[in-house]
PDB file of C-alpha atoms and ligand atoms in Angstrom:
ATOM      1  CA  MET A   1      26.144  -2.688 -15.314  1.00 86.00           C
ATOM      2  CA  PRO A   2      22.985  -3.609 -13.299  1.00 90.00           C
ATOM      3  CA  TYR A   3      19.622  -3.070 -14.999  1.00 96.00           C
ATOM      4  CA  SER A   4      18.301   0.333 -13.879  1.00 96.00           C
ATOM      5  CA  GLY A   5      14.756   0.192 -15.251  1.00 97.00           C
ATOM      6  CA  LEU A   6      13.299  -0.845 -11.900  1.00 98.00           C
ATOM      7  CA  ASP A   7      15.203   1.773  -9.881  1.00 98.00           C
ATOM      8  CA  LEU A   8      12.793   4.215  -8.192  1.00 98.00           C
ATOM      9  CA  THR A   9      15.485   6.584  -6.919  1.00 98.00           C
ATOM     10  CA  GLY A  10      14.135  10.125  -6.852  1.00 98.00           C
ATOM     11  CA  ARG A  11      10.502   9.076  -7.225  1.00 98.00           C
ATOM     12  CA  LYS A  12       7.926  10.252  -4.668  1.00 99.00           C
ATOM     13  CA  ALA A  13       5.189   7.842  -3.638  1.00 99.00           C
ATOM     14  CA  LEU A  14       2.039   7.776  -1.518  1.00 99.00           C
ATOM     15  CA  VAL A  15       0.629   4.471  -0.270  1.00 99.00           C
ATOM     16  CA  THR A  16      -2.842   4.527   1.305  1.00 99.00           C
ATOM     17  CA  GLY A  17      -3.804   2.082   4.054  1.00 98.00           C
ATOM     18  CA  ALA A  18      -0.113   1.663   4.853  1.00 99.00           C
ATOM     19  CA  ALA A  19      -0.320   1.096   8.610  1.00 99.00           C
ATOM     20  CA  ARG A  20      -0.254  -2.682   8.223  1.00 98.00           C
ATOM     21  CA  GLY A  21      -0.639  -5.604   5.848  1.00 98.00           C
ATOM     22  CA  ILE A  22      -0.119  -5.229   2.118  1.00 99.00           C
ATOM     23  CA  GLY A  23       0.051  -1.420   2.270  1.00 99.00           C
ATOM     24  CA  ALA A  24       2.885  -1.461   4.794  1.00 99.00           C
ATOM     25  CA  ALA A  25       4.807  -4.043   2.744  1.00 99.00           C
ATOM     26  CA  LEU A  26       4.392  -2.012  -0.451  1.00 99.00           C
ATOM     27  CA  ALA A  27       5.401   1.274   1.218  1.00 99.00           C
ATOM     28  CA  VAL A  28       8.600  -0.295   2.555  1.00 99.00           C
ATOM     29  CA  GLY A  29       9.244  -2.134  -0.731  1.00 98.00           C
ATOM     30  CA  LEU A  30       8.967   1.052  -2.787  1.00 98.00           C
ATOM     31  CA  ALA A  31      11.411   2.710  -0.393  1.00 98.00           C
ATOM     32  CA  GLN A  32      13.822  -0.210  -0.720  1.00 98.00           C
ATOM     33  CA  ALA A  33      13.616   0.309  -4.501  1.00 98.00           C
ATOM     34  CA  GLY A  34      14.656   3.950  -4.008  1.00 98.00           C
ATOM     35  CA  ALA A  35      11.459   5.997  -3.635  1.00 99.00           C
ATOM     36  CA  ASP A  36      10.662   8.503  -0.918  1.00 99.00           C
ATOM     37  CA  VAL A  37       7.343   7.370   0.537  1.00 99.00           C
ATOM     38  CA  ALA A  38       4.441   8.939   2.407  1.00 99.00           C
ATOM     39  CA  ALA A  39       2.346   6.357   4.231  1.00 99.00           C
ATOM     40  CA  SER A  40      -1.266   7.223   5.032  1.00 99.00           C
ATOM     41  CA  ASP A  41      -4.065   5.525   6.933  1.00 99.00           C
ATOM     42  CA  LEU A  42      -7.161   6.201   9.019  1.00 98.00           C
ATOM     43  CA  PRO A  43      -6.970   8.971  11.653  1.00 98.00           C
ATOM     44  CA  THR A  44      -6.977   6.552  14.616  1.00 98.00           C
ATOM     45  CA  ALA A  45      -4.449   5.859  17.351  1.00 98.00           C
ATOM     46  CA  THR A  46      -4.028   2.258  16.169  1.00 98.00           C
ATOM     47  CA  ALA A  47      -3.414   3.272  12.577  1.00 98.00           C
ATOM     48  CA  ARG A  48      -0.995   6.032  13.618  1.00 98.00           C
ATOM     49  CA  ALA A  49       1.012   3.490  15.635  1.00 98.00           C
ATOM     50  CA  GLY A  50       1.165   1.216  12.592  1.00 98.00           C
ATOM     51  CA  LEU A  51       2.202   4.116  10.382  1.00 98.00           C
ATOM     52  CA  ALA A  52       5.013   4.994  12.792  1.00 98.00           C
ATOM     53  CA  ASP A  53       6.409   1.492  12.311  1.00 98.00           C
ATOM     54  CA  THR A  54       6.024   1.689   8.517  1.00 99.00           C
ATOM     55  CA  VAL A  55       7.808   5.056   8.469  1.00 99.00           C
ATOM     56  CA  ARG A  56      10.614   3.698  10.651  1.00 98.00           C
ATOM     57  CA  ARG A  57      11.148   0.925   8.089  1.00 98.00           C
ATOM     58  CA  ILE A  58      11.110   3.478   5.222  1.00 99.00           C
ATOM     59  CA  HIS A  59      13.830   5.413   7.046  1.00 98.00           C
ATOM     60  CA  ASP A  60      15.741   2.160   7.688  1.00 98.00           C
ATOM     61  CA  ALA A  61      15.761   1.724   3.894  1.00 98.00           C
ATOM     62  CA  GLY A  62      17.585   5.061   3.708  1.00 98.00           C
ATOM     63  CA  ARG A  63      14.697   6.990   2.181  1.00 98.00           C
ATOM     64  CA  ALA A  64      12.718  10.048   3.268  1.00 98.00           C
ATOM     65  CA  GLY A  65       9.134   9.519   4.323  1.00 98.00           C
ATOM     66  CA  PHE A  66       6.405  10.395   6.759  1.00 98.00           C
ATOM     67  CA  GLY A  67       3.020   9.226   7.910  1.00 98.00           C
ATOM     68  CA  CYS A  68      -0.245  11.106   7.536  1.00 98.00           C
ATOM     69  CA  ASP A  69      -3.946  10.757   8.275  1.00 98.00           C
ATOM     70  CA  LEU A  70      -6.179  10.041   5.295  1.00 99.00           C
ATOM     71  CA  ASP A  71      -9.567   8.354   5.417  1.00 99.00           C
ATOM     72  CA  VAL A  72      -9.976   7.737   1.686  1.00 98.00           C
ATOM     73  CA  SER A  73     -13.766   7.599   2.036  1.00 98.00           C
ATOM     74  CA  ASP A  74     -13.742  11.237   3.220  1.00 98.00           C
ATOM     75  CA  VAL A  75     -13.646  12.687  -0.273  1.00 98.00           C
ATOM     76  CA  ALA A  76     -13.407  16.312   0.878  1.00 98.00           C
ATOM     77  CA  SER A  77     -10.107  15.578   2.638  1.00 98.00           C
ATOM     78  CA  VAL A  78      -8.472  13.720  -0.257  1.00 99.00           C
ATOM     79  CA  GLY A  79      -7.370  16.649  -2.441  1.00 98.00           C
ATOM     80  CA  PRO A  80      -5.932  18.793   0.380  1.00 98.00           C
ATOM     81  CA  THR A  81      -4.141  15.773   1.885  1.00 99.00           C
ATOM     82  CA  LEU A  82      -2.521  14.790  -1.412  1.00 98.00           C
ATOM     83  CA  GLU A  83      -1.417  18.409  -1.915  1.00 98.00           C
ATOM     84  CA  ARG A  84       0.221  18.341   1.538  1.00 98.00           C
ATOM     85  CA  VAL A  85       1.856  15.007   0.729  1.00 99.00           C
ATOM     86  CA  ALA A  86       3.250  16.342  -2.561  1.00 98.00           C
ATOM     87  CA  SER A  87       4.500  19.420  -0.776  1.00 98.00           C
ATOM     88  CA  GLY A  88       6.152  17.326   1.943  1.00 98.00           C
ATOM     89  CA  LEU A  89       7.801  14.881  -0.462  1.00 98.00           C
ATOM     90  CA  GLY A  90       8.703  17.449  -3.118  1.00 98.00           C
ATOM     91  CA  GLY A  91       6.296  15.985  -5.679  1.00 98.00           C
ATOM     92  CA  LEU A  92       4.081  12.982  -6.285  1.00 99.00           C
ATOM     93  CA  ASP A  93       4.999  10.440  -8.971  1.00 99.00           C
ATOM     94  CA  ILE A  94       3.415   7.247  -7.633  1.00 99.00           C
ATOM     95  CA  LEU A  95       0.082   6.584  -5.942  1.00 99.00           C
ATOM     96  CA  VAL A  96      -0.705   3.156  -4.527  1.00 99.00           C
ATOM     97  CA  ASN A  97      -4.451   2.906  -3.841  1.00 98.00           C
ATOM     98  CA  ASN A  98      -4.263   0.139  -1.257  1.00 98.00           C
ATOM     99  CA  ALA A  99      -6.778   1.112   1.464  1.00 99.00           C
ATOM    100  CA  GLY A 100      -9.592  -1.396   1.470  1.00 98.00           C
ATOM    101  CA  ILE A 101     -12.048  -3.170   3.724  1.00 98.00           C
ATOM    102  CA  ARG A 102     -13.996  -6.412   3.617  1.00 97.00           C
ATOM    103  CA  ARG A 103     -17.348  -7.300   5.178  1.00 96.00           C
ATOM    104  CA  ARG A 104     -18.403 -10.901   4.712  1.00 95.00           C
ATOM    105  CA  ALA A 105     -22.124 -11.676   4.674  1.00 96.00           C
ATOM    106  CA  PRO A 106     -24.552 -13.737   2.626  1.00 98.00           C
ATOM    107  CA  ALA A 107     -26.029 -11.543  -0.121  1.00 98.00           C
ATOM    108  CA  LEU A 108     -29.470 -11.872   1.471  1.00 98.00           C
ATOM    109  CA  GLU A 109     -28.132 -10.265   4.657  1.00 98.00           C
ATOM    110  CA  VAL A 110     -25.975  -7.447   3.266  1.00 98.00           C
ATOM    111  CA  THR A 111     -27.154  -4.106   4.646  1.00 98.00           C
ATOM    112  CA  GLU A 112     -27.002  -0.718   2.962  1.00 98.00           C
ATOM    113  CA  ASP A 113     -24.364   0.237   5.523  1.00 98.00           C
ATOM    114  CA  ASP A 114     -22.228  -2.794   4.573  1.00 98.00           C
ATOM    115  CA  TRP A 115     -22.560  -1.974   0.887  1.00 98.00           C
ATOM    116  CA  ASP A 116     -21.791   1.737   1.284  1.00 98.00           C
ATOM    117  CA  ALA A 117     -18.819   1.166   3.614  1.00 98.00           C
ATOM    118  CA  VAL A 118     -17.151  -1.287   1.227  1.00 98.00           C
ATOM    119  CA  LEU A 119     -17.854   0.667  -1.958  1.00 98.00           C
ATOM    120  CA  ASP A 120     -16.988   4.040  -0.386  1.00 98.00           C
ATOM    121  CA  THR A 121     -13.547   2.810   0.653  1.00 98.00           C
ATOM    122  CA  ASN A 122     -12.593   0.302  -2.033  1.00 98.00           C
ATOM    123  CA  LEU A 123     -13.993   2.054  -5.108  1.00 98.00           C
ATOM    124  CA  LYS A 124     -15.054   5.644  -4.476  1.00 98.00           C
ATOM    125  CA  GLY A 125     -12.047   6.344  -2.269  1.00 99.00           C
ATOM    126  CA  ALA A 126      -9.682   4.867  -4.830  1.00 99.00           C
ATOM    127  CA  PHE A 127     -11.231   6.939  -7.617  1.00 99.00           C
ATOM    128  CA  PHE A 128     -10.962  10.253  -5.807  1.00 99.00           C
ATOM    129  CA  CYS A 129      -7.393   9.530  -4.684  1.00 99.00           C
ATOM    130  CA  ALA A 130      -6.517   8.752  -8.310  1.00 99.00           C
ATOM    131  CA  GLN A 131      -8.219  11.951  -9.494  1.00 99.00           C
ATOM    132  CA  ALA A 132      -6.369  14.091  -6.934  1.00 99.00           C
ATOM    133  CA  ALA A 133      -3.071  12.387  -7.766  1.00 99.00           C
ATOM    134  CA  ALA A 134      -3.550  12.829 -11.508  1.00 99.00           C
ATOM    135  CA  ARG A 135      -4.171  16.554 -11.024  1.00 99.00           C
ATOM    136  CA  LEU A 136      -0.763  16.772  -9.326  1.00 98.00           C
ATOM    137  CA  MET A 137       0.973  14.511 -11.880  1.00 98.00           C
ATOM    138  CA  ILE A 138      -0.315  16.075 -15.107  1.00 98.00           C
ATOM    139  CA  PRO A 139       1.793  19.272 -14.916  1.00 98.00           C
ATOM    140  CA  HIS A 140       4.920  17.070 -14.710  1.00 98.00           C
ATOM    141  CA  GLY A 141       3.933  14.717 -17.533  1.00 98.00           C
ATOM    142  CA  PHE A 142       4.609  11.607 -15.462  1.00 98.00           C
ATOM    143  CA  GLY A 143       2.655   9.428 -13.097  1.00 98.00           C
ATOM    144  CA  ARG A 144       2.133   5.888 -11.922  1.00 98.00           C
ATOM    145  CA  ILE A 145      -1.198   4.975 -10.328  1.00 99.00           C
ATOM    146  CA  ILE A 146      -1.493   1.444  -8.955  1.00 99.00           C
ATOM    147  CA  SER A 147      -4.676   0.187  -7.333  1.00 99.00           C
ATOM    148  CA  ILE A 148      -4.831  -2.945  -5.232  1.00 99.00           C
ATOM    149  CA  SER A 149      -7.798  -4.817  -6.622  1.00 99.00           C
ATOM    150  CA  SER A 150      -8.114  -8.593  -6.107  1.00 98.00           C
ATOM    151  CA  GLN A 151      -8.299 -11.882  -7.906  1.00 98.00           C
ATOM    152  CA  LEU A 152     -11.978 -11.516  -6.944  1.00 98.00           C
ATOM    153  CA  ALA A 153     -12.255  -8.853  -9.660  1.00 98.00           C
ATOM    154  CA  LEU A 154     -12.280 -11.781 -12.083  1.00 98.00           C
ATOM    155  CA  VAL A 155     -14.160 -14.530 -10.267  1.00 98.00           C
ATOM    156  CA  GLY A 156     -16.870 -14.570  -7.645  1.00 98.00           C
ATOM    157  CA  ALA A 157     -16.773 -15.772  -4.055  1.00 97.00           C
ATOM    158  CA  PRO A 158     -19.768 -16.480  -1.810  1.00 96.00           C
ATOM    159  CA  HIS A 159     -20.555 -13.938   0.906  1.00 96.00           C
ATOM    160  CA  ARG A 160     -18.470 -11.268  -0.788  1.00 97.00           C
ATOM    161  CA  ALA A 161     -21.073  -9.393  -2.888  1.00 98.00           C
ATOM    162  CA  ALA A 162     -20.007  -5.837  -2.083  1.00 98.00           C
ATOM    163  CA  TYR A 163     -16.303  -6.702  -2.015  1.00 98.00           C
ATOM    164  CA  CYS A 164     -16.341  -8.500  -5.371  1.00 98.00           C
ATOM    165  CA  ALA A 165     -18.372  -5.659  -6.914  1.00 98.00           C
ATOM    166  CA  SER A 166     -15.903  -3.099  -5.583  1.00 98.00           C
ATOM    167  CA  LYS A 167     -12.837  -4.958  -6.843  1.00 98.00           C
ATOM    168  CA  ALA A 168     -14.297  -5.659 -10.293  1.00 98.00           C
ATOM    169  CA  GLY A 169     -15.297  -2.006 -10.469  1.00 99.00           C
ATOM    170  CA  LEU A 170     -11.783  -0.989  -9.529  1.00 99.00           C
ATOM    171  CA  ALA A 171     -10.301  -3.156 -12.287  1.00 99.00           C
ATOM    172  CA  ASN A 172     -12.496  -1.578 -14.959  1.00 99.00           C
ATOM    173  CA  LEU A 173     -12.060   1.915 -13.498  1.00 99.00           C
ATOM    174  CA  THR A 174      -8.334   1.284 -13.979  1.00 99.00           C
ATOM    175  CA  ARG A 175      -8.903   0.785 -17.716  1.00 99.00           C
ATOM    176  CA  VAL A 176     -10.952   3.979 -18.049  1.00 99.00           C
ATOM    177  CA  LEU A 177      -8.361   6.094 -16.245  1.00 99.00           C
ATOM    178  CA  ALA A 178      -5.575   4.513 -18.293  1.00 99.00           C
ATOM    179  CA  LEU A 179      -7.349   5.589 -21.476  1.00 99.00           C
ATOM    180  CA  GLU A 180      -7.978   9.123 -20.245  1.00 99.00           C
ATOM    181  CA  TRP A 181      -4.563   9.835 -18.753  1.00 99.00           C
ATOM    182  CA  ALA A 182      -2.169   8.115 -21.158  1.00 98.00           C
ATOM    183  CA  GLU A 183      -1.681  11.389 -23.022  1.00 98.00           C
ATOM    184  CA  TYR A 184      -0.299  12.929 -19.808  1.00 98.00           C
ATOM    185  CA  GLY A 185       2.348  10.270 -19.281  1.00 98.00           C
ATOM    186  CA  ILE A 186       0.362   8.646 -16.476  1.00 98.00           C
ATOM    187  CA  THR A 187      -0.024   4.882 -16.430  1.00 99.00           C
ATOM    188  CA  VAL A 188      -2.876   3.374 -14.421  1.00 99.00           C
ATOM    189  CA  ASN A 189      -2.732  -0.283 -13.434  1.00 99.00           C
ATOM    190  CA  ALA A 190      -4.075  -2.648 -10.807  1.00 99.00           C
ATOM    191  CA  ILE A 191      -2.690  -5.620  -8.912  1.00 99.00           C
ATOM    192  CA  GLY A 192      -4.966  -8.554  -8.144  1.00 98.00           C
ATOM    193  CA  PRO A 193      -3.658 -10.366  -5.080  1.00 98.00           C
ATOM    194  CA  GLY A 194      -4.915 -13.768  -4.072  1.00 98.00           C
ATOM    195  CA  PRO A 195      -5.352 -14.680  -0.386  1.00 98.00           C
ATOM    196  CA  THR A 196      -2.513 -12.980   1.473  1.00 98.00           C
ATOM    197  CA  THR A 197      -1.790 -13.291   5.167  1.00 98.00           C
ATOM    198  CA  THR A 198      -2.513  -9.880   6.697  1.00 98.00           C
ATOM    199  CA  PRO A 199      -4.199  -8.645   9.887  1.00 98.00           C
ATOM    200  CA  GLY A 200      -7.315  -7.740   7.919  1.00 97.00           C
ATOM    201  CA  LEU A 201      -7.625 -11.136   6.247  1.00 97.00           C
ATOM    202  CA  LEU A 202      -7.090 -13.013   9.506  1.00 96.00           C
ATOM    203  CA  ALA A 203      -9.649 -10.862  11.346  1.00 95.00           C
ATOM    204  CA  ALA A 204     -12.275 -11.509   8.671  1.00 94.00           C
ATOM    205  CA  ASP A 205     -11.792 -15.280   8.504  1.00 91.00           C
ATOM    206  CA  ALA A 206     -13.174 -17.197  11.482  1.00 89.00           C
ATOM    207  CA  ARG A 207     -12.502 -20.648   9.975  1.00 92.00           C
ATOM    208  CA  ASP A 208     -10.050 -23.047  11.579  1.00 94.00           C
ATOM    209  CA  ALA A 209      -6.742 -23.922   9.918  1.00 93.00           C
ATOM    210  CA  ASP A 210      -8.030 -27.226   8.501  1.00 95.00           C
ATOM    211  CA  ALA A 211     -10.980 -25.547   6.769  1.00 95.00           C
ATOM    212  CA  VAL A 212      -8.696 -22.858   5.312  1.00 95.00           C
ATOM    213  CA  GLN A 213      -6.227 -25.461   4.048  1.00 96.00           C
ATOM    214  CA  ALA A 214      -9.026 -27.525   2.521  1.00 96.00           C
ATOM    215  CA  GLU A 215     -10.124 -24.500   0.485  1.00 95.00           C
ATOM    216  CA  LEU A 216      -6.570 -23.595  -0.533  1.00 97.00           C
ATOM    217  CA  SER A 217      -5.930 -27.173  -1.683  1.00 96.00           C
ATOM    218  CA  VAL A 218      -8.842 -26.926  -4.107  1.00 96.00           C
ATOM    219  CA  LYS A 219      -8.772 -23.263  -5.146  1.00 96.00           C
ATOM    220  CA  MET A 220      -5.125 -22.226  -5.008  1.00 96.00           C
ATOM    221  CA  PRO A 221      -2.487 -24.197  -6.915  1.00 97.00           C
ATOM    222  CA  LEU A 222       0.184 -22.560  -4.760  1.00 96.00           C
ATOM    223  CA  GLY A 223      -1.395 -24.474  -1.864  1.00 96.00           C
ATOM    224  CA  ARG A 224      -0.861 -21.746   0.708  1.00 97.00           C
ATOM    225  CA  ARG A 225      -1.703 -18.139   1.405  1.00 97.00           C
ATOM    226  CA  MET A 226       0.783 -15.595   0.089  1.00 98.00           C
ATOM    227  CA  ASP A 227       2.903 -13.198   2.120  1.00 98.00           C
ATOM    228  CA  ALA A 228       2.469  -9.470   1.509  1.00 98.00           C
ATOM    229  CA  GLU A 229       6.116  -9.273   0.444  1.00 98.00           C
ATOM    230  CA  GLU A 230       5.253 -11.455  -2.558  1.00 98.00           C
ATOM    231  CA  LEU A 231       3.359  -8.475  -4.015  1.00 99.00           C
ATOM    232  CA  VAL A 232       6.235  -5.999  -3.736  1.00 99.00           C
ATOM    233  CA  GLY A 233       7.948  -6.859  -7.021  1.00 98.00           C
ATOM    234  CA  ALA A 234       4.725  -6.328  -8.978  1.00 99.00           C
ATOM    235  CA  ALA A 235       4.281  -2.879  -7.421  1.00 99.00           C
ATOM    236  CA  ILE A 236       7.900  -1.884  -8.066  1.00 98.00           C
ATOM    237  CA  TYR A 237       7.542  -2.936 -11.703  1.00 98.00           C
ATOM    238  CA  LEU A 238       4.301  -1.010 -12.244  1.00 99.00           C
ATOM    239  CA  ALA A 239       5.823   2.060 -10.531  1.00 99.00           C
ATOM    240  CA  SER A 240       8.997   1.945 -12.580  1.00 98.00           C
ATOM    241  CA  ASP A 241      10.209   3.377 -15.865  1.00 97.00           C
ATOM    242  CA  SER A 242      10.148  -0.224 -17.156  1.00 97.00           C
ATOM    243  CA  ALA A 243       6.349  -0.171 -17.110  1.00 98.00           C
ATOM    244  CA  GLY A 244       5.965   2.914 -19.299  1.00 98.00           C
ATOM    245  CA  ALA A 245       4.030   0.921 -21.907  1.00 98.00           C
ATOM    246  CA  THR A 246       1.993  -1.094 -19.402  1.00 98.00           C
ATOM    247  CA  THR A 247      -1.312   0.626 -18.701  1.00 99.00           C
ATOM    248  CA  GLY A 248      -4.901  -0.395 -18.053  1.00 99.00           C
ATOM    249  CA  HIS A 249      -3.673  -3.780 -16.870  1.00 99.00           C
ATOM    250  CA  LEU A 250      -4.797  -5.983 -13.969  1.00 99.00           C
ATOM    251  CA  LEU A 251      -1.676  -7.851 -12.902  1.00 98.00           C
ATOM    252  CA  VAL A 252      -2.969 -10.900 -11.056  1.00 98.00           C
ATOM    253  CA  VAL A 253      -0.632 -12.275  -8.382  1.00 98.00           C
ATOM    254  CA  ASP A 254      -2.841 -14.965  -6.947  1.00 98.00           C
ATOM    255  CA  GLY A 255      -0.950 -18.237  -6.611  1.00 98.00           C
ATOM    256  CA  GLY A 256      -2.879 -19.561  -9.613  1.00 98.00           C
ATOM    257  CA  TRP A 257      -6.392 -19.033  -8.160  1.00 98.00           C
ATOM    258  CA  THR A 258      -7.775 -17.675 -11.455  1.00 98.00           C
ATOM    259  CA  ALA A 259      -5.800 -20.150 -13.623  1.00 98.00           C
ATOM    260  CA  ILE A 260      -8.128 -23.007 -12.708  1.00 95.00           C
TER     261      ILE A 260
HETATM  262  N1  NAD B 301      -5.103  -9.870   2.154  1.00 91.03           N
HETATM  263  C1  NAD B 301      -5.681 -10.390   1.076  1.00 91.03           C
HETATM  264  O1  NAD B 301      -5.847 -11.627   0.957  1.00 91.03           O
HETATM  265  C2  NAD B 301      -6.081  -9.501  -0.072  1.00 91.03           C
HETATM  266  C3  NAD B 301      -6.410 -10.117  -1.298  1.00 91.03           C
HETATM  267  C4  NAD B 301      -6.796  -9.315  -2.366  1.00 91.03           C
HETATM  268  C5  NAD B 301      -6.850  -7.942  -2.212  1.00 91.03           C
HETATM  269  N2  NAD B 301      -6.534  -7.380  -1.023  1.00 91.03           N
HETATM  270  C6  NAD B 301      -6.628  -5.917  -0.908  1.00 91.03           C
HETATM  271  O2  NAD B 301      -5.398  -5.410  -0.465  1.00 91.03           O
HETATM  272  C7  NAD B 301      -5.620  -4.204   0.278  1.00 91.03           C
HETATM  273  C8  NAD B 301      -4.944  -4.330   1.625  1.00 91.03           C
HETATM  274  O3  NAD B 301      -5.525  -5.437   2.299  1.00 91.03           O
HETATM  275  P1  NAD B 301      -4.913  -6.061   3.626  1.00 91.03           P
HETATM  276  O4  NAD B 301      -5.234  -7.505   3.593  1.00 91.03           O
HETATM  277  O5  NAD B 301      -3.509  -5.602   3.826  1.00 91.03           O
HETATM  278  O6  NAD B 301      -5.889  -5.384   4.710  1.00 91.03           O
HETATM  279  P2  NAD B 301      -5.661  -4.897   6.206  1.00 91.03           P
HETATM  280  O7  NAD B 301      -7.043  -4.774   6.772  1.00 91.03           O
HETATM  281  O8  NAD B 301      -4.688  -5.757   6.926  1.00 91.03           O
HETATM  282  O9  NAD B 301      -5.038  -3.451   6.012  1.00 91.03           O
HETATM  283  C9  NAD B 301      -5.809  -2.446   5.391  1.00 91.03           C
HETATM  284  C10 NAD B 301      -5.382  -1.072   5.868  1.00 91.03           C
HETATM  285  O10 NAD B 301      -6.263  -0.117   5.243  1.00 91.03           O
HETATM  286  C11 NAD B 301      -6.686   0.805   6.226  1.00 91.03           C
HETATM  287  N3  NAD B 301      -7.970   1.373   5.874  1.00 91.03           N
HETATM  288  C12 NAD B 301      -9.199   0.801   5.969  1.00 91.03           C
HETATM  289  N4  NAD B 301     -10.135   1.691   5.588  1.00 91.03           N
HETATM  290  C13 NAD B 301      -9.483   2.829   5.265  1.00 91.03           C
HETATM  291  C14 NAD B 301      -9.903   4.098   4.814  1.00 91.03           C
HETATM  292  N5  NAD B 301     -11.210   4.403   4.652  1.00 91.03           N
HETATM  293  N6  NAD B 301      -8.971   5.041   4.558  1.00 91.03           N
HETATM  294  C15 NAD B 301      -7.658   4.751   4.736  1.00 91.03           C
HETATM  295  N7  NAD B 301      -7.192   3.587   5.178  1.00 91.03           N
HETATM  296  C16 NAD B 301      -8.113   2.634   5.435  1.00 91.03           C
HETATM  297  C17 NAD B 301      -6.752   0.000   7.515  1.00 91.03           C
HETATM  298  O11 NAD B 301      -6.706   0.853   8.654  1.00 91.03           O
HETATM  299  C18 NAD B 301      -5.530  -0.902   7.382  1.00 91.03           C
HETATM  300  O12 NAD B 301      -4.379  -0.300   7.908  1.00 91.03           O
HETATM  301  C19 NAD B 301      -7.128  -4.036   0.355  1.00 91.03           C
HETATM  302  O13 NAD B 301      -7.570  -3.171  -0.673  1.00 91.03           O
HETATM  303  C20 NAD B 301      -7.633  -5.435   0.111  1.00 91.03           C
HETATM  304  O14 NAD B 301      -8.945  -5.470  -0.409  1.00 91.03           O
HETATM  305  C21 NAD B 301      -6.154  -8.128   0.057  1.00 91.03           C
END
């Protein structure tokens, strides 16, 4: 008989920032593992078009799902949106806090707007989504909250002050929430991806291919950027019954970046 501990059949999931990149891959991957999935992203025409494609792939996997607007930095909208998502799916068992932005600048040139934009999305948004999700999960005594942090939660990188602060904050926030919500049957974990080819990463990196490869040769034993699909198994595990005793953990999937 096949192992069933990773089967998400019957689970209801929300993935934020799911119009493209890692969020889209995780939304589709959770559906392929059996979950019904709501995919949310910014209330823009571009994001809605991306969500439509993500939702089509969720349906292709044979699962129910829909797209919805959610700017995670708009805290007032988070609770009502998650309530609508839970109502639409018939519950909420899994939250993937994936929405995130990057703004590269030397620390001496970072503006207050840069700092606030990155922290409001990557850290504050993730916290209030987790809080709203936990409020919906507690009455059912089960929940899986997974935040997409970064390998840069553990090590620094030049020109990434706000980003590194947000991702390190998210990793330690994960531990606090794991401690507080364990008694409710909710596990709280984070994934720390290394460099992964996505639209957001490519847009933020103006270097030519030789410069990128030179860095990867030194910093990343894998020797290449990852594909978003290489993060799916980690998310399925952390969302599954198999991970019931795994909480407060940062699961680094970084091609060896932090092993050096
Ligand atoms: N790609 C990488 O190398 C890498 C590495 C480590 C961590 N991460 C993290 O993974 C997550 C996804 O990154 P990606 O590379 O797929 O990025 P991406 O830019 O390709 O996609 C991010 C998605 O989030 C959405 N988004 C941005 N701000 C939002 C907001 N306020 N509310 C809701 N949605 C919002 C965007 O519209 C977009 O669809 C981010 O948290 C990022 O920090 C990425």
